[in-house]
Amino acid sequence: MAAEIHSRPQSSRPVLLSKVEGHQDVVSAALLIPKEDGVITASEDRTIRVWLKRDSGQYWPSIYHTMSSPCSAMAYHHDSRRIFVGQDNGAIMEFHVSEDFNKMNFVKTYPAHQNRVSAIVFCLTSEWVISTGHDKCISWMCTRSGSMLGRHYFASWASCLQYDYETQHAFVGDYSGQITLLKLEQNTCSVITTLKGHEGSITSLWWDPVQRLLFSGASDHSIIMWDIGGRKGRTLLLQGHHDKVQAICYIQLTRQLVSCSADGGIAVWNMDISREEAPQWLESDSCQKCEQPFFWNIKQMWDTKTLGLRQHHCRKCGQAVCGKCSTKRSSYPIMGFEFQVRVCDSCFESIKDEDRTSLATFHEGKHNISHMSMDISRGLMVTCGSDRIVKIWDMTPVVGCSLATGFSSR
């Protein structure tokens, strides 16, 4: 399959291979079946479907199963062919798919949550199904007995989940914009730390266990890379989307991050370079360039008989500046700013033309994207969303590598 993909002419954007249509409502999740020309989809129309590519090149449903409640999340474990579907009513249902993907048997129901399930992870070694939900909790249940092992509650809706299988650490993003790192045990858990940096709810997470990097996407349109493995707690900000970041996937082999936003934007970020951390914003009662007072600095305004000014911040140096001292705008990709942001006049002078060279490529998915997943070994990506359409993409022209062949176009 991989060799077949690479025989196509290389262009510099994702190639739309197929559209899968038929759902009557929002498609909550779509997953590519490894080593098969197939997709599993779960939808708010209360159906889970397995689509296989026919000789005509069209995808047709080989399995069509109706659930009791709208489907909100899904996990698929290919080696054991087990599908876990989270529902709006808080339950998770497990199914086993036949080898030819033409039959699906119900296994059991897990009463995991009191409200909509937002994310599911299945761990085969411990036989746990771990999930987050809009009942503000993470739960982990035993897939052998079907019993609840543990729960942990947060202050707001838990929206996304990643899991480190080796160390049993869970990363949970929530609607308050916070990420909590937990260590899960058989019947208990401990909070290791909380990560705060986003100004909107966390909408997507990706954990890379090799480099020990956590990526988070949020409704503030930005992505943060958290260097969990590094001792310094380094964070990198990536700003290039114009809507909430709905899905992210890090390709460890090529050090590239693929992200999708609600407006259909698809970005591929080059993480194989030494990026700079965005500075902390400094606080001051007066402009750190011209020393004019800001409007809350009553004493200096009185003493100098001047009107107070609005405070702004230079994105490059972090200094508190007035509007007159920050009239310029510039992109600064090395710090993650792919579009033009406010910089102070002196920083603007220091930015060379080559510093403005983009370190990401941006593409149009041409539909609302609420979920994305990749089959990295084949360079394939599937996107789905509120337009009820599932799109399958060949990403090899932009990610430039297939693990299956070791092929690299870079």
mmCIF file of C-alpha atoms in Angstrom:
data_model
loop_
_atom_site.group_PDB
_atom_site.id
_atom_site.type_symbol
_atom_site.label_atom_id
_atom_site.label_comp_id
_atom_site.label_asym_id
_atom_site.label_seq_id
_atom_site.Cartn_x
_atom_site.Cartn_y
_atom_site.Cartn_z
ATOM 1 C CA MET A 1 0.000 0.000 0.000
ATOM 2 C CA ALA A 2 2.774 2.428 0.985
ATOM 3 C CA ALA A 3 4.711 1.820 -2.223
ATOM 4 C CA GLU A 4 1.543 2.427 -4.192
ATOM 5 C CA ILE A 5 1.041 5.788 -2.499
ATOM 6 C CA HIS A 6 4.575 6.911 -3.243
ATOM 7 C CA SER A 7 4.295 6.165 -6.936
ATOM 8 C CA ARG A 8 1.924 9.141 -7.131
ATOM 9 C CA PRO A 9 3.420 12.450 -8.241
ATOM 10 C CA GLN A 10 4.614 14.494 -5.285
ATOM 11 C CA SER A 11 2.763 17.757 -4.787
ATOM 12 C CA SER A 12 3.085 20.035 -1.815
ATOM 13 C CA ARG A 13 -0.377 19.602 -0.346
ATOM 14 C CA PRO A 14 -2.515 16.774 1.047
ATOM 15 C CA VAL A 15 -4.248 14.715 -1.647
ATOM 16 C CA LEU A 16 -7.936 13.911 -1.059
ATOM 17 C CA LEU A 17 -8.286 10.197 -1.863
ATOM 18 C CA SER A 18 -11.902 9.497 -0.878
ATOM 19 C CA LYS A 19 -15.043 10.950 0.611
ATOM 20 C CA VAL A 20 -17.206 8.673 2.732
ATOM 21 C CA GLU A 21 -20.801 9.865 2.959
ATOM 22 C CA GLY A 22 -23.919 8.394 4.533
ATOM 23 C CA HIS A 23 -24.137 9.499 8.170
ATOM 24 C CA GLN A 24 -27.245 11.482 9.138
ATOM 25 C CA ASP A 25 -25.572 13.595 11.825
ATOM 26 C CA VAL A 26 -22.158 14.796 13.079
ATOM 27 C CA VAL A 27 -19.424 12.169 12.740
ATOM 28 C CA SER A 28 -17.766 12.145 16.183
ATOM 29 C CA ALA A 29 -14.848 9.843 15.371
ATOM 30 C CA ALA A 30 -13.260 8.114 12.386
ATOM 31 C CA LEU A 31 -10.346 5.683 12.532
ATOM 32 C CA LEU A 32 -8.391 4.041 9.705
ATOM 33 C CA ILE A 33 -8.090 0.264 9.977
ATOM 34 C CA PRO A 34 -4.364 -0.627 9.871
ATOM 35 C CA LYS A 35 -3.263 -2.691 6.836
ATOM 36 C CA GLU A 36 -6.794 -2.519 5.388
ATOM 37 C CA ASP A 37 -8.631 -0.202 3.005
ATOM 38 C CA GLY A 38 -11.189 0.468 5.683
ATOM 39 C CA VAL A 39 -12.533 3.078 8.101
ATOM 40 C CA ILE A 40 -14.524 2.773 11.333
ATOM 41 C CA THR A 41 -16.862 5.675 12.084
ATOM 42 C CA ALA A 42 -19.040 6.616 15.046
ATOM 43 C CA SER A 43 -21.711 9.285 14.797
ATOM 44 C CA GLU A 44 -24.257 11.371 16.681
ATOM 45 C CA ASP A 45 -26.835 9.606 14.450
ATOM 46 C CA ARG A 46 -26.410 6.676 16.912
ATOM 47 C CA THR A 47 -24.643 4.416 14.413
ATOM 48 C CA ILE A 48 -21.243 2.816 14.298
ATOM 49 C CA ARG A 49 -20.177 1.761 10.802
ATOM 50 C CA VAL A 50 -17.275 -0.121 9.270
ATOM 51 C CA TRP A 51 -16.594 0.967 5.685
ATOM 52 C CA LEU A 52 -14.508 -1.157 3.301
ATOM 53 C CA LYS A 53 -13.210 -0.010 -0.063
ATOM 54 C CA ARG A 54 -14.807 -1.959 -2.924
ATOM 55 C CA ASP A 55 -13.311 -2.711 -6.356
ATOM 56 C CA SER A 56 -15.129 0.362 -7.682
ATOM 57 C CA GLY A 57 -12.962 2.518 -5.384
ATOM 58 C CA GLN A 58 -16.010 3.499 -3.297
ATOM 59 C CA TYR A 59 -16.318 2.842 0.421
ATOM 60 C CA TRP A 60 -19.426 0.868 1.401
ATOM 61 C CA PRO A 61 -20.590 -0.041 4.923
ATOM 62 C CA SER A 62 -19.857 -3.688 5.692
ATOM 63 C CA ILE A 63 -21.117 -3.181 9.270
ATOM 64 C CA TYR A 64 -23.963 -0.870 10.285
ATOM 65 C CA HIS A 65 -24.902 -1.010 13.963
ATOM 66 C CA THR A 66 -27.434 1.232 15.715
ATOM 67 C CA MET A 67 -26.774 2.233 19.333
ATOM 68 C CA SER A 68 -29.197 3.337 22.043
ATOM 69 C CA SER A 69 -27.600 6.789 22.380
ATOM 70 C CA PRO A 70 -25.546 9.148 20.145
ATOM 71 C CA CYS A 71 -21.889 8.071 19.773
ATOM 72 C CA SER A 72 -19.396 10.610 21.132
ATOM 73 C CA ALA A 73 -15.969 8.865 21.232
ATOM 74 C CA MET A 74 -14.262 5.713 20.013
ATOM 75 C CA ALA A 75 -11.123 3.604 20.480
ATOM 76 C CA TYR A 76 -10.043 0.652 18.323
ATOM 77 C CA HIS A 77 -7.404 -1.958 19.199
ATOM 78 C CA HIS A 78 -6.386 -3.624 15.960
ATOM 79 C CA ASP A 79 -4.467 -6.674 17.242
ATOM 80 C CA SER A 80 -7.470 -7.878 19.249
ATOM 81 C CA ARG A 81 -10.027 -6.223 16.888
ATOM 82 C CA ARG A 82 -11.878 -4.663 19.819
ATOM 83 C CA ILE A 83 -13.913 -1.470 19.399
ATOM 84 C CA PHE A 84 -14.937 0.703 22.362
ATOM 85 C CA VAL A 85 -17.654 3.271 21.674
ATOM 86 C CA GLY A 86 -18.465 6.065 24.142
ATOM 87 C CA GLN A 87 -21.960 7.462 24.153
ATOM 88 C CA ASP A 88 -23.843 10.607 25.058
ATOM 89 C CA ASN A 89 -25.495 8.799 27.980
ATOM 90 C CA GLY A 90 -22.114 8.064 29.621
ATOM 91 C CA ALA A 91 -21.898 4.362 28.771
ATOM 92 C CA ILE A 92 -19.079 2.690 26.831
ATOM 93 C CA MET A 93 -19.914 -0.347 24.708
ATOM 94 C CA GLU A 94 -17.343 -2.922 23.630
ATOM 95 C CA PHE A 95 -17.589 -4.898 20.384
ATOM 96 C CA HIS A 96 -15.438 -7.539 18.718
ATOM 97 C CA VAL A 97 -15.040 -7.351 14.945
ATOM 98 C CA SER A 98 -14.596 -10.429 12.751
ATOM 99 C CA GLU A 99 -11.387 -10.950 10.779
ATOM 100 C CA ASP A 100 -13.039 -10.009 7.470
ATOM 101 C CA PHE A 101 -14.655 -6.876 9.034
ATOM 102 C CA ASN A 102 -18.119 -8.012 7.987
ATOM 103 C CA LYS A 103 -19.511 -8.896 11.423
ATOM 104 C CA MET A 104 -19.416 -7.240 14.835
ATOM 105 C CA ASN A 105 -20.391 -8.902 18.108
ATOM 106 C CA PHE A 106 -21.426 -7.041 21.250
ATOM 107 C CA VAL A 107 -19.167 -7.876 24.229
ATOM 108 C CA LYS A 108 -20.270 -5.733 27.184
ATOM 109 C CA THR A 109 -21.405 -2.332 28.440
ATOM 110 C CA TYR A 110 -19.309 -0.276 30.866
ATOM 111 C CA PRO A 111 -21.214 2.261 33.027
ATOM 112 C CA ALA A 112 -18.200 4.572 32.919
ATOM 113 C CA HIS A 113 -19.800 8.029 33.217
ATOM 114 C CA GLN A 114 -22.954 9.895 34.216
ATOM 115 C CA ASN A 115 -22.721 12.154 31.157
ATOM 116 C CA ARG A 116 -21.253 12.304 27.622
ATOM 117 C CA VAL A 117 -18.011 10.336 27.105
ATOM 118 C CA SER A 118 -15.330 12.609 25.608
ATOM 119 C CA ALA A 119 -12.348 10.242 25.101
ATOM 120 C CA ILE A 120 -11.426 6.552 25.449
ATOM 121 C CA VAL A 121 -8.113 4.673 25.735
ATOM 122 C CA PHE A 122 -7.830 0.875 25.909
ATOM 123 C CA CYS A 123 -4.765 -0.699 27.544
ATOM 124 C CA LEU A 124 -4.380 -4.402 26.698
ATOM 125 C CA THR A 125 -1.616 -5.211 29.203
ATOM 126 C CA SER A 126 -3.642 -4.087 32.218
ATOM 127 C CA GLU A 127 -7.031 -4.830 30.553
ATOM 128 C CA TRP A 128 -8.248 -1.340 31.448
ATOM 129 C CA VAL A 129 -10.597 0.918 29.536
ATOM 130 C CA ILE A 130 -9.791 4.483 30.579
ATOM 131 C CA SER A 131 -12.140 7.330 29.702
ATOM 132 C CA THR A 132 -13.023 10.962 30.359
ATOM 133 C CA GLY A 133 -16.445 12.560 30.323
ATOM 134 C CA HIS A 134 -18.632 15.595 30.783
ATOM 135 C CA ASP A 135 -19.384 14.392 34.317
ATOM 136 C CA LYS A 136 -15.991 16.018 35.107
ATOM 137 C CA CYS A 137 -14.157 12.764 35.731
ATOM 138 C CA ILE A 138 -11.659 10.229 34.464
ATOM 139 C CA SER A 139 -12.626 6.624 35.123
ATOM 140 C CA TRP A 140 -10.782 3.355 34.579
ATOM 141 C CA MET A 141 -12.620 0.043 34.415
ATOM 142 C CA CYS A 142 -11.532 -3.583 34.213
ATOM 143 C CA THR A 143 -12.397 -5.094 30.809
ATOM 144 C CA ARG A 144 -12.282 -8.635 32.267
ATOM 145 C CA SER A 145 -14.860 -8.092 35.020
ATOM 146 C CA GLY A 146 -16.530 -4.928 33.705
ATOM 147 C CA SER A 147 -16.188 -3.366 37.154
ATOM 148 C CA MET A 148 -15.152 0.185 38.034
ATOM 149 C CA LEU A 149 -11.574 0.371 39.366
ATOM 150 C CA GLY A 150 -11.225 4.087 40.036
ATOM 151 C CA ARG A 151 -12.473 7.604 39.384
ATOM 152 C CA HIS A 152 -10.991 11.049 39.773
ATOM 153 C CA TYR A 153 -13.002 14.286 39.549
ATOM 154 C CA PHE A 154 -11.951 17.646 38.105
ATOM 155 C CA ALA A 155 -13.403 21.144 38.521
ATOM 156 C CA SER A 156 -14.773 21.202 34.961
ATOM 157 C CA TRP A 157 -15.685 18.914 32.024
ATOM 158 C CA ALA A 158 -12.869 16.548 31.081
ATOM 159 C CA SER A 159 -12.506 16.972 27.320
ATOM 160 C CA CYS A 160 -9.532 14.884 26.159
ATOM 161 C CA LEU A 161 -7.186 12.131 27.263
ATOM 162 C CA GLN A 162 -3.755 10.673 26.504
ATOM 163 C CA TYR A 163 -2.093 7.755 28.289
ATOM 164 C CA ASP A 164 1.467 6.532 28.783
ATOM 165 C CA TYR A 165 1.113 2.733 28.702
ATOM 166 C CA GLU A 166 4.517 2.047 30.261
ATOM 167 C CA THR A 167 4.286 4.316 33.307
ATOM 168 C CA GLN A 168 0.450 4.372 33.692
ATOM 169 C CA HIS A 169 0.353 8.162 33.561
ATOM 170 C CA ALA A 170 -2.789 9.827 32.204
ATOM 171 C CA PHE A 171 -2.980 13.348 30.777
ATOM 172 C CA VAL A 172 -6.433 14.935 31.001
ATOM 173 C CA GLY A 173 -7.385 18.242 29.367
ATOM 174 C CA ASP A 174 -10.444 20.089 30.611
ATOM 175 C CA TYR A 175 -12.779 22.953 29.728
ATOM 176 C CA SER A 176 -11.076 25.365 32.149
ATOM 177 C CA GLY A 177 -7.907 25.219 30.014
ATOM 178 C CA GLN A 178 -5.976 23.073 32.481
ATOM 179 C CA ILE A 179 -4.144 19.779 31.861
ATOM 180 C CA THR A 180 -3.795 17.358 34.781
ATOM 181 C CA LEU A 181 -1.107 14.660 34.905
ATOM 182 C CA LEU A 182 -2.225 11.653 36.976
ATOM 183 C CA LYS A 183 -0.585 8.366 37.937
ATOM 184 C CA LEU A 184 -3.225 5.611 37.797
ATOM 185 C CA GLU A 185 -3.031 2.621 40.160
ATOM 186 C CA GLN A 186 -5.314 -0.410 40.440
ATOM 187 C CA ASN A 187 -7.896 1.317 42.663
ATOM 188 C CA THR A 188 -6.503 4.771 43.258
ATOM 189 C CA CYS A 189 -4.609 7.594 41.548
ATOM 190 C CA SER A 190 -2.398 10.525 42.453
ATOM 191 C CA VAL A 191 -2.174 13.973 40.856
ATOM 192 C CA ILE A 192 1.428 14.571 39.762
ATOM 193 C CA THR A 193 1.056 18.108 38.427
ATOM 194 C CA THR A 194 -1.210 20.505 36.540
ATOM 195 C CA LEU A 195 -0.172 22.392 33.410
ATOM 196 C CA LYS A 196 -1.585 25.868 32.783
ATOM 197 C CA GLY A 197 -0.844 27.917 29.678
ATOM 198 C CA HIS A 198 -3.937 27.998 27.462
ATOM 199 C CA GLU A 199 -6.564 30.736 27.595
ATOM 200 C CA GLY A 200 -9.364 28.490 26.339
ATOM 201 C CA SER A 201 -10.656 24.960 26.873
ATOM 202 C CA ILE A 202 -8.349 22.086 25.935
ATOM 203 C CA THR A 203 -9.719 20.464 22.778
ATOM 204 C CA SER A 204 -6.985 17.958 21.881
ATOM 205 C CA LEU A 205 -3.931 16.242 23.356
ATOM 206 C CA TRP A 206 -1.108 14.107 21.931
ATOM 207 C CA TRP A 207 1.544 12.324 23.980
ATOM 208 C CA ASP A 208 4.819 11.176 22.427
ATOM 209 C CA PRO A 209 6.361 8.595 24.814
ATOM 210 C CA VAL A 210 9.682 8.480 22.918
ATOM 211 C CA GLN A 211 10.667 12.137 23.287
ATOM 212 C CA ARG A 212 8.334 12.563 26.292
ATOM 213 C CA LEU A 213 6.590 15.535 24.721
ATOM 214 C CA LEU A 214 2.968 16.516 25.301
ATOM 215 C CA PHE A 215 1.139 18.612 22.703
ATOM 216 C CA SER A 216 -2.107 20.386 23.544
ATOM 217 C CA GLY A 217 -4.542 22.175 21.236
ATOM 218 C CA ALA A 218 -7.174 24.560 22.569
ATOM 219 C CA SER A 219 -10.138 26.775 21.748
ATOM 220 C CA ASP A 220 -7.753 29.780 21.986
ATOM 221 C CA HIS A 221 -6.562 28.685 18.471
ATOM 222 C CA SER A 222 -3.094 27.799 19.793
ATOM 223 C CA ILE A 223 -0.970 24.703 20.397
ATOM 224 C CA ILE A 224 1.529 24.296 23.232
ATOM 225 C CA MET A 225 4.345 21.754 23.306
ATOM 226 C CA TRP A 226 5.195 20.767 26.898
ATOM 227 C CA ASP A 227 8.632 19.199 27.345
ATOM 228 C CA ILE A 228 7.612 16.734 30.071
ATOM 229 C CA GLY A 229 10.861 14.730 29.860
ATOM 230 C CA GLY A 230 13.117 17.787 30.055
ATOM 231 C CA ARG A 231 14.069 19.018 33.497
ATOM 232 C CA LYS A 232 13.500 22.697 32.695
ATOM 233 C CA GLY A 233 9.772 22.450 31.958
ATOM 234 C CA ARG A 234 10.218 24.097 28.557
ATOM 235 C CA THR A 235 7.042 25.105 26.678
ATOM 236 C CA LEU A 236 6.745 26.130 23.042
ATOM 237 C CA LEU A 237 3.782 28.067 21.657
ATOM 238 C CA LEU A 238 2.501 27.448 18.106
ATOM 239 C CA GLN A 239 0.051 29.963 16.630
ATOM 240 C CA GLY A 240 -1.123 29.582 13.047
ATOM 241 C CA HIS A 241 -4.736 28.413 13.200
ATOM 242 C CA HIS A 242 -7.704 30.789 13.012
ATOM 243 C CA ASP A 243 -10.143 28.567 14.889
ATOM 244 C CA LYS A 244 -10.073 26.054 17.741
ATOM 245 C CA VAL A 245 -7.517 23.276 17.313
ATOM 246 C CA GLN A 246 -9.604 20.090 17.233
ATOM 247 C CA ALA A 247 -6.993 17.383 16.639
ATOM 248 C CA ILE A 248 -3.226 16.907 16.711
ATOM 249 C CA CYS A 249 -0.823 14.105 15.801
ATOM 250 C CA TYR A 250 2.958 14.133 16.255
ATOM 251 C CA ILE A 251 5.041 12.114 13.819
ATOM 252 C CA GLN A 252 8.085 11.171 15.847
ATOM 253 C CA LEU A 253 10.188 9.866 12.941
ATOM 254 C CA THR A 254 10.111 13.122 10.959
ATOM 255 C CA ARG A 255 9.616 15.454 13.971
ATOM 256 C CA GLN A 256 6.490 16.941 12.422
ATOM 257 C CA LEU A 257 3.234 17.913 14.093
ATOM 258 C CA VAL A 258 -0.031 17.697 12.132
ATOM 259 C CA SER A 259 -2.924 19.772 13.491
ATOM 260 C CA CYS A 260 -6.503 20.399 12.326
ATOM 261 C CA SER A 261 -8.843 23.223 13.298
ATOM 262 C CA ALA A 262 -12.626 23.590 13.259
ATOM 263 C CA ASP A 263 -12.571 25.841 10.174
ATOM 264 C CA GLY A 264 -10.947 23.044 8.115
ATOM 265 C CA GLY A 265 -7.382 24.286 8.462
ATOM 266 C CA ILE A 266 -4.702 21.572 8.303
ATOM 267 C CA ALA A 267 -1.207 22.571 9.469
ATOM 268 C CA VAL A 268 2.074 20.655 9.355
ATOM 269 C CA TRP A 269 4.646 22.082 11.780
ATOM 270 C CA ASN A 270 8.379 21.478 11.495
ATOM 271 C CA MET A 271 9.517 20.510 15.018
ATOM 272 C CA ASP A 272 12.943 19.344 13.831
ATOM 273 C CA ILE A 273 14.507 22.747 14.518
ATOM 274 C CA SER A 274 15.592 24.626 17.590
ATOM 275 C CA ARG A 275 12.574 26.788 18.385
ATOM 276 C CA GLU A 276 12.537 29.654 20.896
ATOM 277 C CA GLU A 277 10.255 29.867 23.910
ATOM 278 C CA ALA A 278 7.827 32.790 23.859
ATOM 279 C CA PRO A 279 8.673 35.138 26.766
ATOM 280 C CA GLN A 280 6.534 35.603 29.854
ATOM 281 C CA TRP A 281 4.650 38.902 29.656
ATOM 282 C CA LEU A 282 6.152 41.488 31.990
ATOM 283 C CA GLU A 283 4.006 43.671 34.190
ATOM 284 C CA SER A 284 4.675 47.391 34.576
ATOM 285 C CA ASP A 285 2.793 50.533 35.597
ATOM 286 C CA SER A 286 4.312 52.472 32.714
ATOM 287 C CA CYS A 287 5.572 51.770 29.185
ATOM 288 C CA GLN A 288 8.947 50.038 29.379
ATOM 289 C CA LYS A 289 10.089 51.963 26.292
ATOM 290 C CA CYS A 290 8.925 55.604 26.688
ATOM 291 C CA GLU A 291 7.962 55.457 30.414
ATOM 292 C CA GLN A 292 4.525 57.009 29.830
ATOM 293 C CA PRO A 293 2.055 55.858 32.536
ATOM 294 C CA PHE A 294 -0.636 53.241 31.887
ATOM 295 C CA PHE A 295 -4.210 54.291 32.676
ATOM 296 C CA TRP A 296 -4.328 52.690 36.151
ATOM 297 C CA ASN A 297 -1.138 54.512 37.261
ATOM 298 C CA ILE A 298 -3.026 57.454 38.836
ATOM 299 C CA LYS A 299 -0.021 58.844 40.746
ATOM 300 C CA GLN A 300 2.260 59.186 37.704
ATOM 301 C CA MET A 301 -0.610 60.528 35.591
ATOM 302 C CA TRP A 302 -1.232 63.215 38.278
ATOM 303 C CA ASP A 303 2.469 64.032 38.705
ATOM 304 C CA THR A 304 3.173 64.324 34.968
ATOM 305 C CA LYS A 305 -0.277 65.733 34.086
ATOM 306 C CA THR A 306 -0.657 63.188 31.269
ATOM 307 C CA LEU A 307 -3.438 60.846 30.273
ATOM 308 C CA GLY A 308 -2.823 57.163 30.966
ATOM 309 C CA LEU A 309 -2.274 54.789 28.044
ATOM 310 C CA ARG A 310 -3.457 51.247 27.303
ATOM 311 C CA GLN A 311 -0.988 48.464 28.052
ATOM 312 C CA HIS A 312 0.119 46.092 25.290
ATOM 313 C CA HIS A 313 2.841 43.453 25.155
ATOM 314 C CA CYS A 314 5.581 42.791 22.620
ATOM 315 C CA ARG A 315 5.316 39.106 21.638
ATOM 316 C CA LYS A 316 9.062 38.847 21.040
ATOM 317 C CA CYS A 317 10.564 40.387 24.214
ATOM 318 C CA GLY A 318 7.499 40.287 26.490
ATOM 319 C CA GLN A 319 7.851 43.925 27.587
ATOM 320 C CA ALA A 320 4.831 46.016 28.564
ATOM 321 C CA VAL A 321 4.564 48.782 25.958
ATOM 322 C CA CYS A 322 2.156 51.487 24.854
ATOM 323 C CA GLY A 323 0.514 51.603 21.419
ATOM 324 C CA LYS A 324 2.909 54.274 20.109
ATOM 325 C CA CYS A 325 5.964 52.137 20.911
ATOM 326 C CA SER A 326 4.458 49.023 19.280
ATOM 327 C CA THR A 327 3.011 50.229 15.982
ATOM 328 C CA LYS A 328 4.570 47.395 13.943
ATOM 329 C CA ARG A 329 3.388 43.825 13.318
ATOM 330 C CA SER A 330 5.509 40.856 12.278
ATOM 331 C CA SER A 331 5.404 37.087 12.052
ATOM 332 C CA TYR A 332 8.164 35.335 14.014
ATOM 333 C CA PRO A 333 7.928 31.586 13.260
ATOM 334 C CA ILE A 334 10.927 30.509 15.385
ATOM 335 C CA MET A 335 8.811 31.540 18.400
ATOM 336 C CA GLY A 336 5.674 29.921 16.944
ATOM 337 C CA PHE A 337 4.033 33.085 15.556
ATOM 338 C CA GLU A 338 3.127 32.112 11.990
ATOM 339 C CA PHE A 339 0.940 35.166 11.430
ATOM 340 C CA GLN A 340 1.568 38.797 12.261
ATOM 341 C CA VAL A 341 1.580 39.754 15.935
ATOM 342 C CA ARG A 342 2.320 42.944 17.877
ATOM 343 C CA VAL A 343 6.034 43.621 18.448
ATOM 344 C CA CYS A 344 7.735 46.694 19.892
ATOM 345 C CA ASP A 345 9.535 48.951 17.434
ATOM 346 C CA SER A 346 13.031 47.908 18.546
ATOM 347 C CA CYS A 347 12.217 44.168 18.210
ATOM 348 C CA PHE A 348 10.729 44.844 14.768
ATOM 349 C CA GLU A 349 14.055 46.359 13.682
ATOM 350 C CA SER A 350 15.914 43.274 14.957
ATOM 351 C CA ILE A 351 13.797 40.787 12.948
ATOM 352 C CA LYS A 352 15.477 39.985 9.621
ATOM 353 C CA ASP A 353 13.573 38.884 6.505
ATOM 354 C CA GLU A 354 14.871 35.309 6.857
ATOM 355 C CA ASP A 355 13.483 35.240 10.429
ATOM 356 C CA ARG A 356 10.011 35.554 8.897
ATOM 357 C CA THR A 357 10.351 32.340 6.840
ATOM 358 C CA SER A 358 7.444 30.043 7.745
ATOM 359 C CA LEU A 359 8.231 26.865 9.691
ATOM 360 C CA ALA A 360 4.844 25.277 8.946
ATOM 361 C CA THR A 361 2.684 24.589 5.910
ATOM 362 C CA PHE A 362 -1.041 25.363 5.910
ATOM 363 C CA HIS A 363 -3.692 23.570 3.868
ATOM 364 C CA GLU A 364 -7.463 23.577 3.404
ATOM 365 C CA GLY A 365 -9.510 20.562 4.472
ATOM 366 C CA LYS A 366 -12.591 22.302 3.033
ATOM 367 C CA HIS A 367 -14.902 20.994 5.755
ATOM 368 C CA ASN A 368 -15.496 21.491 9.460
ATOM 369 C CA ILE A 369 -13.030 19.180 11.230
ATOM 370 C CA SER A 370 -14.003 17.924 14.676
ATOM 371 C CA HIS A 371 -11.816 14.810 14.712
ATOM 372 C CA MET A 372 -8.738 13.530 12.877
ATOM 373 C CA SER A 373 -6.609 10.425 13.074
ATOM 374 C CA MET A 374 -3.587 9.212 11.139
ATOM 375 C CA ASP A 375 -2.162 5.913 9.985
ATOM 376 C CA ILE A 376 1.424 7.130 10.112
ATOM 377 C CA SER A 377 2.862 3.934 8.596
ATOM 378 C CA ARG A 378 0.973 4.628 5.354
ATOM 379 C CA GLY A 379 0.948 8.419 5.521
ATOM 380 C CA LEU A 380 -2.857 8.458 5.570
ATOM 381 C CA MET A 381 -5.147 10.785 7.495
ATOM 382 C CA VAL A 382 -8.900 10.695 8.052
ATOM 383 C CA THR A 383 -10.933 13.790 9.032
ATOM 384 C CA CYS A 384 -14.592 14.117 9.979
ATOM 385 C CA GLY A 385 -16.935 16.721 11.356
ATOM 386 C CA SER A 386 -20.307 18.395 11.516
ATOM 387 C CA ASP A 387 -20.845 18.281 7.727
ATOM 388 C CA ARG A 388 -21.348 14.471 8.144
ATOM 389 C CA ILE A 389 -18.589 13.762 5.613
ATOM 390 C CA VAL A 390 -15.506 11.640 6.274
ATOM 391 C CA LYS A 391 -12.444 12.472 4.162
ATOM 392 C CA ILE A 392 -9.411 10.239 3.612
ATOM 393 C CA TRP A 393 -6.181 12.036 2.724
ATOM 394 C CA ASP A 394 -2.782 11.038 1.411
ATOM 395 C CA MET A 395 -0.463 13.132 3.605
ATOM 396 C CA THR A 396 2.850 11.867 2.200
ATOM 397 C CA PRO A 397 3.396 14.997 0.033
ATOM 398 C CA VAL A 398 3.457 17.156 3.179
ATOM 399 C CA VAL A 399 4.733 14.860 5.930
ATOM 400 C CA GLY A 400 7.342 13.527 3.543
ATOM 401 C CA CYS A 401 7.852 10.150 5.133
ATOM 402 C CA SER A 402 6.368 6.702 5.308
ATOM 403 C CA LEU A 403 7.512 4.381 8.077
ATOM 404 C CA ALA A 404 6.536 1.382 5.978
ATOM 405 C CA THR A 405 9.204 2.041 3.339
ATOM 406 C CA GLY A 406 11.488 4.377 5.253
ATOM 407 C CA PHE A 407 10.798 6.722 2.330
ATOM 408 C CA SER A 408 11.603 10.381 2.840
ATOM 409 C CA SER A 409 10.982 13.161 0.370
ATOM 410 C CA ARG A 410 12.768 15.767 2.467
#
